[in-house]
Amino acid sequence: MKKPYFISDYVSIWKNTLSLNGETLFNCSQETSFKDFSKSLYKHIDMNYPKFYKMDNLSKLALLATEALFKNKNFNPEEENIALTLSNKSGSLDTDLKHQDSIADETNFFPSPAVFVYTLANICLGEISIKYKLQTENAFFVSESFQPDFITVYAEQLLQTGKAKKVLCGWVEYTDDNYEAFIYLVDEEGTLEHRSETLKKLYLE
Amino acid sequence: MENLKHELKTKIIEALNLEDIAIEDISDDDPLFGDGLGLDSIDALELIVLMDKDYGIKLTDPKEGKTIFQSINTMAAYITEHRSK
Amino acid sequence: MREVYINDSNCITPLGFDVQANFDALLEGKSGIVKSTDFHKAVYVSKIDEQLLNKSFAEIGDPSAYTKLEKMLILTLKPLVSEYSISKDTPLIVSTTKGNIDELHHTNPRRILLHEVAQAVTDFFGLTQQAIVISNACVSGLLSVAVAKRMIQAGVYEGALVVAGDIISEFVLSGFHSFQAISDTPCRPYDESRKGITLGEAAAAVYISTVKSKNPTQAVKISGDGAINDANHISGPSRTGEGLYKSILAALEEAAVDVTAVDFISAHGTATHYNDEMEAIAFNRASLEHVPLNSLKGYYGHTLGASGLLETIISIESAFRNVLIPSVGYETSGISQPLNIIKNNQQKDIKYFLKTASGFGGCNTAVLFEKIA
């Protein structure tokens, strides 16, 4: 018999709004850029993590969503063996373009290590791992759209085989000031069944 | 020299995204790494790029960087002596 | 739990366009690394000759319709798809760190998104499922093997095609230059004179399934795996090798194999100061310091998203021939803890071997394989 798993909490960030378990927690006026929105949100959820400002947009987005979700839990993430499986469509394209700009001109060729390091989408997993001290299973997937059929199977396999106790899953996409994060925690406890159909519904909410 | 130090602080804050730090927060002899500004290995590499881009100084030995980037004072002194732009 | 096997493999590298040619070249000590002036700075790289690639590709498709990377991926997969008369709904897992990144500077870059590269491969073979791309820095190739195995064990797939590839680009070279991580000589993993990485390009493919190969001299069982993050720094590996150590333990535990049974290790060995040192610490913590070990980066350079899968395939060949390939470029230890680094071709009966990889973002992967005789 397979154990049942649940979506214990979910967070979405898009259009200058953060919501937790379907309820709006924070929003800014529609005119705000991601730079300003992310800064206001960072202050609103009281992160106090100066490294945040050094991150690329994708990592900021992933970290803000994760922080909002973990703040709502009364556990210490470090002690919970929480695996990370995030995915998106554009990889690290936003940062790729910045790095490309720095090497476009042969006579003004100054690639920045602090930009280059973020030209890998999985760096956002590294940032989450560092912030919450998660020495756990990590994987970053890329697909044209959110693939709950695949991700639910992968997450449950990590849980069923004891490779993780909980799995933080989701979709984090950033391009050209358009952003979308949908992050959820798969756990043994909760009210929403961990099923692909449920996730499709929540993702569209 | 004072102008250069001021310029360096501005550039460092910008280049290293030290959002919560103001120019007044950095003393000329504060250690930049470790307990001081808490800069890390990527910041050190970024400072190497800054030296090249803005002052025409090429540093290839990371150990060399360690002594030059001790503080604003050591950086300014090194730049004054070696700059080519 | 279902048992999962790598049944067959293929690779395309500067040393050859199939596994046999590659392994024969390695036995002769050939390296693909040469000095190139194709980039902003003259640099050592292990690069695939595009004319040769186009010539081979022309036998199966139109070379002008695909990018270099896509041709490498398709050409590598082709014999596996033909051999196994793969059903069209077989899932495809594609491992790449940067895809067609050399197109980014064009006004109209071709298929710059990673899933578009995967789609080009999917369409070429007429596969019907949407491919999954794994882009997890330098562990991608090895992680793909673990992911395919996990999905098969979960019961949703019977088999999966896995293909991995990356190309050398100004984009990646310039970035590693800014990290002062590019060696000005061909890279020398674990050696005291090592100065950093050499980049390489390659593609590699495997067919993974629950059915043992028709040819029993080709199947290895994927016995256990782990892919655990250091949670230490995004560009610097952990000083204690924590993530790699834990990944190795997870792989051994799942396989229920004692550490003393490991016959050989195909390590990551990028030849950066910190990576090789971190590995030495992790292998010592896992009591693997006496096990013969190599890095293949001295032959192929660091082929990024391809490396984990390419090195797995070469190690499978090593296991079947019972031959250990030396870690080229290594003479004098430049790590603080002992490792049994292979210096000459040698015969050894190999049953269990461990493949590891580590990368930016603090990621690590270890997979234990068992030769099925």
Short mmCIF file of C-alpha atoms in Angstrom, two decimals, chain C residues 52-293:
data_model
loop_
_atom_site.label_atom_id
_atom_site.label_comp_id
_atom_site.label_asym_id
_atom_site.label_seq_id
_atom_site.Cartn_x
_atom_site.Cartn_y
_atom_site.Cartn_z
CA LEU C 52 32.90 15.73 -39.44
CA LEU C 53 29.67 16.06 -37.52
CA ASN C 54 27.82 17.39 -40.57
CA LYS C 55 29.17 14.58 -42.71
CA SER C 56 27.84 11.95 -40.33
CA PHE C 57 24.60 13.81 -39.79
CA ALA C 58 23.94 14.15 -43.52
CA GLU C 59 23.25 10.40 -43.59
CA ILE C 60 20.20 10.82 -41.37
CA GLY C 61 19.05 14.43 -41.82
CA ASP C 62 19.65 17.92 -43.12
CA PRO C 63 22.61 19.43 -41.22
CA SER C 64 21.49 23.01 -41.93
CA ALA C 65 18.15 22.46 -40.18
CA TYR C 66 19.73 21.92 -36.76
CA THR C 67 22.24 23.58 -34.45
CA LYS C 68 25.51 21.89 -33.59
CA LEU C 69 24.19 20.70 -30.25
CA GLU C 70 20.98 19.30 -31.75
CA LYS C 71 22.97 17.38 -34.36
CA MET C 72 25.16 15.94 -31.61
CA LEU C 73 22.15 14.88 -29.55
CA ILE C 74 20.24 13.36 -32.47
CA LEU C 75 23.25 11.54 -33.89
CA THR C 76 24.07 10.07 -30.47
CA LEU C 77 20.54 8.82 -29.91
CA LYS C 78 19.99 7.45 -33.40
CA PRO C 79 21.51 3.95 -33.00
CA LEU C 80 19.70 3.40 -29.68
CA VAL C 81 16.35 4.33 -31.16
CA SER C 82 16.95 2.04 -34.15
CA GLU C 83 18.36 -0.87 -32.17
CA TYR C 84 15.52 -1.13 -29.70
CA SER C 85 12.70 -0.23 -32.11
CA ILE C 86 11.64 2.22 -29.42
CA SER C 87 7.90 2.77 -29.23
CA LYS C 88 6.90 6.31 -30.03
CA ASP C 89 5.56 6.99 -26.54
CA THR C 90 8.92 6.29 -24.86
CA PRO C 91 9.82 9.23 -22.64
CA LEU C 92 12.90 11.28 -23.47
CA ILE C 93 15.02 12.95 -20.81
CA VAL C 94 17.43 15.59 -22.07
CA SER C 95 20.33 16.82 -19.96
CA THR C 96 21.95 20.11 -20.84
CA THR C 97 23.21 23.09 -18.90
CA LYS C 98 23.15 25.76 -21.60
CA GLY C 99 21.52 24.25 -24.72
CA ASN C 100 21.97 26.42 -27.83
CA ILE C 101 23.57 29.24 -25.87
CA ASP C 102 25.98 30.07 -28.73
CA GLU C 103 22.91 31.30 -30.62
CA LEU C 104 22.12 33.97 -28.03
CA HIS C 105 24.22 36.67 -29.72
CA HIS C 106 22.29 36.31 -33.00
CA THR C 107 19.40 38.65 -33.74
CA ASN C 108 17.14 35.65 -34.24
CA PRO C 109 18.60 32.91 -32.05
CA ARG C 110 17.43 29.40 -32.91
CA ARG C 111 15.71 27.48 -30.13
CA ILE C 112 17.37 29.31 -27.27
CA LEU C 113 15.05 27.79 -24.66
CA LEU C 114 16.13 24.38 -23.40
CA HIS C 115 12.76 22.73 -23.96
CA GLU C 116 12.93 23.81 -27.60
CA VAL C 117 16.17 21.86 -28.02
CA ALA C 118 14.43 18.85 -26.49
CA GLN C 119 11.47 19.39 -28.82
CA ALA C 120 13.76 19.36 -31.89
CA VAL C 121 15.09 15.97 -30.80
CA THR C 122 11.61 14.67 -29.96
CA ASP C 123 10.29 15.75 -33.37
CA PHE C 124 13.22 14.24 -35.24
CA PHE C 125 12.41 10.78 -33.87
CA GLY C 126 8.65 11.29 -33.96
CA LEU C 127 8.31 10.70 -30.22
CA THR C 128 4.92 11.61 -28.81
CA GLN C 129 5.60 12.51 -25.17
CA GLN C 130 6.79 15.94 -24.11
CA ALA C 131 10.47 15.59 -23.18
CA ILE C 132 11.74 16.55 -19.74
CA VAL C 133 14.91 18.63 -19.55
CA ILE C 134 17.20 18.36 -16.55
CA SER C 135 19.32 21.45 -16.14
CA ASN C 136 21.12 21.11 -12.85
CA ALA C 137 24.60 22.47 -13.61
CA CYS C 138 27.42 19.96 -13.89
CA VAL C 139 25.56 17.07 -12.26
CA SER C 140 22.80 17.12 -14.94
CA GLY C 141 24.11 14.16 -16.94
CA LEU C 142 24.42 11.86 -13.95
CA LEU C 143 21.27 13.16 -12.29
CA SER C 144 19.37 12.25 -15.48
CA VAL C 145 20.27 8.61 -14.91
CA ALA C 146 18.98 8.81 -11.33
CA VAL C 147 15.79 10.59 -12.41
CA ALA C 148 15.07 8.07 -15.18
CA LYS C 149 15.59 5.20 -12.74
CA ARG C 150 13.33 6.79 -10.13
CA MET C 151 10.54 7.40 -12.64
CA ILE C 152 10.81 3.83 -13.91
CA GLN C 153 10.75 2.49 -10.33
CA ALA C 154 7.66 4.56 -9.65
CA GLY C 155 6.02 2.47 -12.33
CA VAL C 156 5.11 5.20 -14.81
CA TYR C 157 7.70 4.25 -17.42
CA GLU C 158 8.94 0.88 -18.65
CA GLY C 159 11.93 2.45 -20.28
CA ALA C 160 13.39 5.86 -21.05
CA LEU C 161 15.84 7.40 -23.46
CA VAL C 162 18.33 9.74 -21.84
CA VAL C 163 20.51 12.05 -23.89
CA ALA C 164 22.99 14.63 -22.63
CA GLY C 165 25.02 17.28 -24.37
CA ASP C 166 26.64 20.68 -24.20
CA ILE C 167 28.80 22.73 -26.53
CA ILE C 168 31.69 25.13 -25.95
CA SER C 169 30.62 28.77 -26.25
CA GLU C 170 32.13 32.18 -25.71
CA PHE C 171 29.29 32.61 -23.21
CA VAL C 172 30.52 29.83 -20.91
CA LEU C 173 34.24 30.34 -21.56
CA SER C 174 34.10 34.02 -20.69
CA GLY C 175 32.19 33.25 -17.51
CA PHE C 176 34.71 30.69 -16.31
CA HIS C 177 37.49 33.11 -17.28
CA SER C 178 35.90 35.70 -15.00
CA PHE C 179 36.08 33.06 -12.27
CA GLN C 180 39.78 32.65 -13.11
CA ALA C 181 38.93 28.99 -13.43
CA ILE C 182 40.20 28.22 -16.96
CA SER C 183 43.54 26.44 -17.07
CA ASP C 184 46.20 27.79 -19.44
CA THR C 185 47.38 24.21 -20.01
CA PRO C 186 45.26 21.09 -20.62
CA CYS C 187 43.57 20.44 -17.26
CA ARG C 188 45.33 18.22 -14.71
CA PRO C 189 42.81 16.82 -12.20
CA TYR C 190 44.15 16.23 -8.66
CA ASP C 191 47.70 17.23 -9.66
CA GLU C 192 49.66 19.73 -7.59
CA SER C 193 50.13 21.96 -10.65
CA ARG C 194 46.44 22.06 -11.58
CA LYS C 195 45.16 25.49 -12.54
CA GLY C 196 41.53 24.97 -13.38
CA ILE C 197 39.25 23.48 -15.97
CA THR C 198 39.46 22.86 -19.70
CA LEU C 199 36.11 23.00 -21.47
CA GLY C 200 34.95 20.26 -23.78
CA GLU C 201 31.95 19.30 -25.85
CA ALA C 202 30.27 15.94 -26.16
CA ALA C 203 26.95 14.18 -26.37
CA ALA C 204 26.04 10.90 -24.72
CA ALA C 205 22.95 8.71 -24.68
CA VAL C 206 21.67 5.66 -22.86
CA TYR C 207 18.57 3.50 -22.99
CA ILE C 208 17.34 2.67 -19.50
CA SER C 209 14.68 0.05 -18.78
CA THR C 210 13.41 -2.70 -16.52
CA VAL C 211 14.42 -5.32 -19.05
CA LYS C 212 17.97 -6.58 -19.12
CA SER C 213 19.70 -6.14 -22.44
CA LYS C 214 19.37 -8.87 -25.04
CA ASN C 215 23.13 -8.74 -24.98
CA PRO C 216 24.17 -9.67 -21.43
CA THR C 217 27.60 -8.10 -21.87
CA GLN C 218 26.09 -4.65 -21.95
CA ALA C 219 23.70 -4.29 -19.04
CA VAL C 220 24.53 -2.58 -15.78
CA LYS C 221 22.07 -2.27 -12.94
CA ILE C 222 21.50 1.19 -11.48
CA SER C 223 21.74 0.08 -7.87
CA GLY C 224 21.48 3.27 -5.86
CA ASP C 225 21.67 7.02 -6.10
CA GLY C 226 21.72 10.29 -4.18
CA ALA C 227 21.75 13.94 -5.29
CA ILE C 228 22.28 16.04 -2.21
CA ASN C 229 23.08 19.74 -1.98
CA ASP C 230 25.96 21.16 0.08
CA ALA C 231 23.89 24.13 1.31
CA ASN C 232 27.16 25.99 1.60
CA HIS C 233 27.91 28.36 -1.29
CA ILE C 234 26.59 28.82 -4.84
CA SER C 235 29.99 28.68 -6.54
CA GLY C 236 32.35 27.14 -3.99
CA PRO C 237 32.11 23.51 -2.97
CA SER C 238 31.73 22.62 0.69
CA ARG C 239 35.02 22.46 2.59
CA THR C 240 33.84 19.26 4.23
CA GLY C 241 32.48 17.62 1.06
CA GLU C 242 29.17 17.28 2.89
CA GLY C 243 26.79 16.99 -0.05
CA LEU C 244 28.98 14.60 -2.01
CA TYR C 245 29.61 12.50 1.08
CA LYS C 246 25.89 12.27 1.81
CA SER C 247 25.09 11.50 -1.85
CA ILE C 248 27.60 8.61 -1.79
CA LEU C 249 26.13 7.24 1.44
CA ALA C 250 22.61 7.47 0.02
CA ALA C 251 23.66 5.54 -3.10
CA LEU C 252 25.40 2.80 -1.10
CA GLU C 253 22.56 2.53 1.37
CA GLU C 254 19.90 2.17 -1.29
CA ALA C 255 21.99 -0.47 -3.07
CA ALA C 256 22.61 -2.22 0.27
CA VAL C 257 26.22 -2.56 -0.80
CA ASP C 258 29.10 -2.25 1.63
CA VAL C 259 31.65 0.44 0.87
CA THR C 260 34.38 -2.22 0.64
CA ALA C 261 32.64 -3.73 -2.41
CA VAL C 262 33.24 -0.66 -4.60
CA ASP C 263 35.82 -1.67 -7.22
CA PHE C 264 36.32 1.61 -9.01
CA ILE C 265 35.29 5.28 -8.89
CA SER C 266 34.74 7.55 -11.87
CA ALA C 267 35.01 10.90 -10.11
CA HIS C 268 34.25 14.44 -11.24
CA GLY C 269 37.82 15.83 -11.04
CA THR C 270 37.46 19.19 -12.79
CA ALA C 271 41.00 20.28 -11.85
CA THR C 272 39.91 23.41 -10.02
CA HIS C 273 41.70 23.75 -6.72
CA TYR C 274 38.58 23.59 -4.58
CA ASN C 275 36.61 20.90 -6.41
CA ASP C 276 39.36 18.29 -6.36
CA GLU C 277 40.19 19.03 -2.73
CA MET C 278 36.51 18.74 -1.77
CA GLU C 279 36.26 15.36 -3.50
CA ALA C 280 39.37 14.07 -1.72
CA ILE C 281 37.77 15.00 1.61
CA ALA C 282 34.41 13.43 0.74
CA PHE C 283 35.94 10.16 -0.55
CA ASN C 284 38.09 9.90 2.57
CA ARG C 285 35.11 10.49 4.83
CA ALA C 286 33.34 7.67 2.98
CA SER C 287 36.41 5.38 3.42
CA LEU C 288 36.89 5.17 -0.35
CA GLU C 289 40.47 6.46 -0.43
CA HIS C 290 41.93 3.08 -1.44
CA VAL C 291 39.56 2.50 -4.35
CA PRO C 292 41.10 3.12 -7.82
CA LEU C 293 39.74 6.39 -9.13
#
